[in-house]
Amino acid sequence: MTDDRLLSVDLILAPIDASEESLDAVEYACAIAAKYDAYVHVVHVLSKEIVQAIETGSVDESAVATDGQAITESAETIAAEHDIAVSTSVVYGFSTRIKTTHPGRVVLDTAEDIDADFLVIPREPLPEEPGEVLSRAAEYVLLYASQPVLSV
């Protein structure tokens, strides 16, 4: 058997939020990365409620940072268990000023910015719980991504 692959994957994007499903997506991203000798970039997408609270100053930003750090550390732990290199970032999933800023668009913009070859996005059941922002983004990403997408 030859190792000729139809798909070349160097960088996998795995968007996450506060849901367990998003950490499952990181598991899948790491498994794929292991097969392709790739690395994973995890982007934490902040919810509308958090973004609005930050913009209005009605939330302790250090508490938001601490919660976000815990979420990204969980993803980093999963990557370490698979011996996969991982990088992380945080983005606002919504904007009160720019209507085109929504979770799906933010995921696709991040994929383009980092030159991702593959995306793994959670498809969460509705309704969303606070902090879970990616359920509606999955369909948008599946429709408009230029990269292959695995929705889990």
C-alpha positions as protocol buffer text, in pm:
chain_id: "A"
residue {
  index: 1
  type: MET
  ca { x: 0 y: 0 z: 0 }
}
residue {
  index: 2
  type: THR
  ca { x: 136 y: 341 z: -91 }
}
residue {
  index: 3
  type: ASP
  ca { x: 111 y: 650 z: 120 }
}
residue {
  index: 4
  type: ASP
  ca { x: -18 y: 866 z: -166 }
}
residue {
  index: 5
  type: ARG
  ca { x: -298 y: 1075 z: -27 }
}
residue {
  index: 6
  type: LEU
  ca { x: -553 y: 1271 z: -220 }
}
residue {
  index: 7
  type: LEU
  ca { x: -565 y: 1529 z: 54 }
}
residue {
  index: 8
  type: SER
  ca { x: -273 y: 1720 z: 197 }
}
residue {
  index: 9
  type: VAL
  ca { x: -331 y: 1843 z: 551 }
}
residue {
  index: 10
  type: ASP
  ca { x: -79 y: 2047 z: 746 }
}
residue {
  index: 11
  type: LEU
  ca { x: -306 y: 2261 z: 965 }
}
residue {
  index: 12
  type: ILE
  ca { x: -647 y: 2177 z: 1108 }
}
residue {
  index: 13
  type: LEU
  ca { x: -876 y: 2442 z: 1255 }
}
residue {
  index: 14
  type: ALA
  ca { x: -1098 y: 2339 z: 1545 }
}
residue {
  index: 15
  type: PRO
  ca { x: -1328 y: 2615 z: 1673 }
}
residue {
  index: 16
  type: ILE
  ca { x: -1445 y: 2572 z: 2032 }
}
residue {
  index: 17
  type: ASP
  ca { x: -1689 y: 2727 z: 2274 }
}
residue {
  index: 18
  type: ALA
  ca { x: -1802 y: 2633 z: 2623 }
}
residue {
  index: 19
  type: SER
  ca { x: -1964 y: 2305 z: 2514 }
}
residue {
  index: 20
  type: GLU
  ca { x: -1854 y: 1946 z: 2559 }
}
residue {
  index: 21
  type: GLU
  ca { x: -1927 y: 1892 z: 2189 }
}
residue {
  index: 22
  type: SER
  ca { x: -1655 y: 2135 z: 2093 }
}
residue {
  index: 23
  type: LEU
  ca { x: -1400 y: 1937 z: 2292 }
}
residue {
  index: 24
  type: ASP
  ca { x: -1518 y: 1626 z: 2107 }
}
residue {
  index: 25
  type: ALA
  ca { x: -1438 y: 1814 z: 1786 }
}
residue {
  index: 26
  type: VAL
  ca { x: -1086 y: 1879 z: 1918 }
}
residue {
  index: 27
  type: GLU
  ca { x: -1052 y: 1502 z: 1974 }
}
residue {
  index: 28
  type: TYR
  ca { x: -1144 y: 1440 z: 1610 }
}
residue {
  index: 29
  type: ALA
  ca { x: -912 y: 1717 z: 1490 }
}
residue {
  index: 30
  type: CYS
  ca { x: -623 y: 1564 z: 1683 }
}
residue {
  index: 31
  type: ALA
  ca { x: -695 y: 1216 z: 1546 }
}
residue {
  index: 32
  type: ILE
  ca { x: -690 y: 1354 z: 1192 }
}
residue {
  index: 33
  type: ALA
  ca { x: -375 y: 1554 z: 1268 }
}
residue {
  index: 34
  type: ALA
  ca { x: -204 y: 1235 z: 1387 }
}
residue {
  index: 35
  type: LYS
  ca { x: -287 y: 1060 z: 1058 }
}
residue {
  index: 36
  type: TYR
  ca { x: -155 y: 1348 z: 847 }
}
residue {
  index: 37
  type: ASP
  ca { x: 135 y: 1456 z: 1069 }
}
residue {
  index: 38
  type: ALA
  ca { x: -38 y: 1793 z: 1096 }
}
residue {
  index: 39
  type: TYR
  ca { x: -95 y: 2036 z: 1376 }
}
residue {
  index: 40
  type: VAL
  ca { x: -412 y: 2189 z: 1517 }
}
residue {
  index: 41
  type: HIS
  ca { x: -517 y: 2547 z: 1577 }
}
residue {
  index: 42
  type: VAL
  ca { x: -796 y: 2589 z: 1831 }
}
residue {
  index: 43
  type: VAL
  ca { x: -994 y: 2912 z: 1816 }
}
residue {
  index: 44
  type: HIS
  ca { x: -1220 y: 2995 z: 2111 }
}
residue {
  index: 45
  type: VAL
  ca { x: -1528 y: 3174 z: 1975 }
}
residue {
  index: 46
  type: LEU
  ca { x: -1682 y: 3405 z: 2235 }
}
residue {
  index: 47
  type: SER
  ca { x: -2060 y: 3413 z: 2266 }
}
residue {
  index: 48
  type: LYS
  ca { x: -2286 y: 3709 z: 2195 }
}
residue {
  index: 49
  type: GLU
  ca { x: -2360 y: 3748 z: 2567 }
}
residue {
  index: 50
  type: ILE
  ca { x: -1993 y: 3762 z: 2660 }
}
residue {
  index: 51
  type: VAL
  ca { x: -1907 y: 4002 z: 2377 }
}
residue {
  index: 52
  type: GLN
  ca { x: -2190 y: 4236 z: 2474 }
}
residue {
  index: 53
  type: ALA
  ca { x: -2090 y: 4219 z: 2841 }
}
residue {
  index: 54
  type: ILE
  ca { x: -1729 y: 4304 z: 2753 }
}
residue {
  index: 55
  type: GLU
  ca { x: -1835 y: 4594 z: 2530 }
}
residue {
  index: 56
  type: THR
  ca { x: -2065 y: 4740 z: 2796 }
}
residue {
  index: 57
  type: GLY
  ca { x: -1822 y: 4679 z: 3080 }
}
residue {
  index: 58
  type: SER
  ca { x: -2078 y: 4473 z: 3271 }
}
residue {
  index: 59
  type: VAL
  ca { x: -1849 y: 4173 z: 3319 }
}
residue {
  index: 60
  type: ASP
  ca { x: -1519 y: 4123 z: 3492 }
}
residue {
  index: 61
  type: GLU
  ca { x: -1279 y: 4076 z: 3201 }
}
residue {
  index: 62
  type: SER
  ca { x: -1039 y: 3876 z: 3418 }
}
residue {
  index: 63
  type: ALA
  ca { x: -1319 y: 3627 z: 3490 }
}
residue {
  index: 64
  type: VAL
  ca { x: -1386 y: 3595 z: 3117 }
}
residue {
  index: 65
  type: ALA
  ca { x: -1012 y: 3544 z: 3058 }
}
residue {
  index: 66
  type: THR
  ca { x: -996 y: 3279 z: 3330 }
}
residue {
  index: 67
  type: ASP
  ca { x: -1295 y: 3091 z: 3184 }
}
residue {
  index: 68
  type: GLY
  ca { x: -1144 y: 3116 z: 2836 }
}
residue {
  index: 69
  type: GLN
  ca { x: -810 y: 2990 z: 2962 }
}
residue {
  index: 70
  type: ALA
  ca { x: -978 y: 2687 z: 3117 }
}
residue {
  index: 71
  type: ILE
  ca { x: -1150 y: 2608 z: 2786 }
}
residue {
  index: 72
  type: THR
  ca { x: -829 y: 2638 z: 2581 }
}
residue {
  index: 73
  type: GLU
  ca { x: -632 y: 2441 z: 2841 }
}
residue {
  index: 74
  type: SER
  ca { x: -882 y: 2156 z: 2800 }
}
residue {
  index: 75
  type: ALA
  ca { x: -815 y: 2160 z: 2425 }
}
residue {
  index: 76
  type: GLU
  ca { x: -438 y: 2174 z: 2485 }
}
residue {
  index: 77
  type: THR
  ca { x: -465 y: 1871 z: 2717 }
}
residue {
  index: 78
  type: ILE
  ca { x: -646 y: 1673 z: 2447 }
}
residue {
  index: 79
  type: ALA
  ca { x: -378 y: 1767 z: 2192 }
}
residue {
  index: 80
  type: ALA
  ca { x: -101 y: 1667 z: 2433 }
}
residue {
  index: 81
  type: GLU
  ca { x: -266 y: 1328 z: 2485 }
}
residue {
  index: 82
  type: HIS
  ca { x: -241 y: 1275 z: 2107 }
}
residue {
  index: 83
  type: ASP
  ca { x: 111 y: 1422 z: 2093 }
}
residue {
  index: 84
  type: ILE
  ca { x: -13 y: 1693 z: 1853 }
}
residue {
  index: 85
  type: ALA
  ca { x: 124 y: 2046 z: 1832 }
}
residue {
  index: 86
  type: VAL
  ca { x: -149 y: 2299 z: 1903 }
}
residue {
  index: 87
  type: SER
  ca { x: -184 y: 2676 z: 1888 }
}
residue {
  index: 88
  type: THR
  ca { x: -476 y: 2877 z: 2023 }
}
residue {
  index: 89
  type: SER
  ca { x: -652 y: 3208 z: 1972 }
}
residue {
  index: 90
  type: VAL
  ca { x: -970 y: 3383 z: 2085 }
}
residue {
  index: 91
  type: VAL
  ca { x: -1220 y: 3573 z: 1867 }
}
residue {
  index: 92
  type: TYR
  ca { x: -1544 y: 3759 z: 1920 }
}
residue {
  index: 93
  type: GLY
  ca { x: -1822 y: 3551 z: 1767 }
}
residue {
  index: 94
  type: PHE
  ca { x: -2047 y: 3854 z: 1732 }
}
residue {
  index: 95
  type: SER
  ca { x: -2028 y: 4228 z: 1690 }
}
residue {
  index: 96
  type: THR
  ca { x: -2278 y: 4495 z: 1782 }
}
residue {
  index: 97
  type: ARG
  ca { x: -2127 y: 4718 z: 1511 }
}
residue {
  index: 98
  type: ILE
  ca { x: -2065 y: 4485 z: 1215 }
}
residue {
  index: 99
  type: LYS
  ca { x: -2362 y: 4272 z: 1106 }
}
residue {
  index: 100
  type: THR
  ca { x: -2147 y: 4026 z: 911 }
}
residue {
  index: 101
  type: THR
  ca { x: -1958 y: 3926 z: 1226 }
}
residue {
  index: 102
  type: HIS
  ca { x: -2117 y: 3603 z: 1340 }
}
residue {
  index: 103
  type: PRO
  ca { x: -1973 y: 3267 z: 1449 }
}
residue {
  index: 104
  type: GLY
  ca { x: -1975 y: 3104 z: 1104 }
}
residue {
  index: 105
  type: ARG
  ca { x: -1806 y: 3400 z: 936 }
}
residue {
  index: 106
  type: VAL
  ca { x: -1551 y: 3427 z: 1218 }
}
residue {
  index: 107
  type: VAL
  ca { x: -1460 y: 3058 z: 1179 }
}
residue {
  index: 108
  type: LEU
  ca { x: -1414 y: 3096 z: 803 }
}
residue {
  index: 109
  type: ASP
  ca { x: -1213 y: 3417 z: 844 }
}
residue {
  index: 110
  type: THR
  ca { x: -987 y: 3244 z: 1097 }
}
residue {
  index: 111
  type: ALA
  ca { x: -942 y: 2949 z: 860 }
}
residue {
  index: 112
  type: GLU
  ca { x: -837 y: 3188 z: 586 }
}
residue {
  index: 113
  type: ASP
  ca { x: -609 y: 3393 z: 815 }
}
residue {
  index: 114
  type: ILE
  ca { x: -415 y: 3089 z: 933 }
}
residue {
  index: 115
  type: ASP
  ca { x: -430 y: 2908 z: 596 }
}
residue {
  index: 116
  type: ALA
  ca { x: -606 y: 2602 z: 741 }
}
residue {
  index: 117
  type: ASP
  ca { x: -629 y: 2293 z: 522 }
}
residue {
  index: 118
  type: PHE
  ca { x: -913 y: 2122 z: 709 }
}
residue {
  index: 119
  type: LEU
  ca { x: -1184 y: 2224 z: 956 }
}
residue {
  index: 120
  type: VAL
  ca { x: -1348 y: 2023 z: 1233 }
}
residue {
  index: 121
  type: ILE
  ca { x: -1653 y: 2196 z: 1377 }
}
residue {
  index: 122
  type: PRO
  ca { x: -1899 y: 2080 z: 1641 }
}
residue {
  index: 123
  type: ARG
  ca { x: -2263 y: 2051 z: 1547 }
}
residue {
  index: 124
  type: GLU
  ca { x: -2441 y: 2098 z: 1875 }
}
residue {
  index: 125
  type: PRO
  ca { x: -2805 y: 2032 z: 1945 }
}
residue {
  index: 126
  type: LEU
  ca { x: -3029 y: 2337 z: 1974 }
}
residue {
  index: 127
  type: PRO
  ca { x: -3118 y: 2523 z: 2192 }
}
residue {
  index: 128
  type: GLU
  ca { x: -2786 y: 2671 z: 2288 }
}
residue {
  index: 129
  type: GLU
  ca { x: -2676 y: 2705 z: 2645 }
}
residue {
  index: 130
  type: PRO
  ca { x: -2491 y: 3020 z: 2752 }
}
residue {
  index: 131
  type: GLY
  ca { x: -2142 y: 3015 z: 2605 }
}
residue {
  index: 132
  type: GLU
  ca { x: -2231 y: 2766 z: 2330 }
}
residue {
  index: 133
  type: VAL
  ca { x: -2216 y: 2956 z: 2003 }
}
residue {
  index: 134
  type: LEU
  ca { x: -2113 y: 2708 z: 1736 }
}
residue {
  index: 135
  type: SER
  ca { x: -2438 y: 2517 z: 1675 }
}
residue {
  index: 136
  type: ARG
  ca { x: -2559 y: 2759 z: 1410 }
}
residue {
  index: 137
  type: ALA
  ca { x: -2210 y: 2817 z: 1277 }
}
residue {
  index: 138
  type: ALA
  ca { x: -2169 y: 2457 z: 1161 }
}
residue {
  index: 139
  type: GLU
  ca { x: -2426 y: 2484 z: 883 }
}
residue {
  index: 140
  type: TYR
  ca { x: -2279 y: 2813 z: 761 }
}
residue {
  index: 141
  type: VAL
  ca { x: -1926 y: 2671 z: 762 }
}
residue {
  index: 142
  type: LEU
  ca { x: -2040 y: 2357 z: 576 }
}
residue {
  index: 143
  type: LEU
  ca { x: -2204 y: 2573 z: 308 }
}
residue {
  index: 144
  type: TYR
  ca { x: -1927 y: 2828 z: 254 }
}
residue {
  index: 145
  type: ALA
  ca { x: -1591 y: 2675 z: 351 }
}
residue {
  index: 146
  type: SER
  ca { x: -1334 y: 2636 z: 78 }
}
residue {
  index: 147
  type: GLN
  ca { x: -1158 y: 2366 z: 284 }
}
residue {
  index: 148
  type: PRO
  ca { x: -1286 y: 2017 z: 364 }
}
residue {
  index: 149
  type: VAL
  ca { x: -1503 y: 2022 z: 678 }
}
residue {
  index: 150
  type: LEU
  ca { x: -1588 y: 1752 z: 928 }
}
residue {
  index: 151
  type: SER
  ca { x: -1895 y: 1836 z: 1136 }
}
residue {
  index: 152
  type: VAL
  ca { x: -1915 y: 1628 z: 1453 }
}
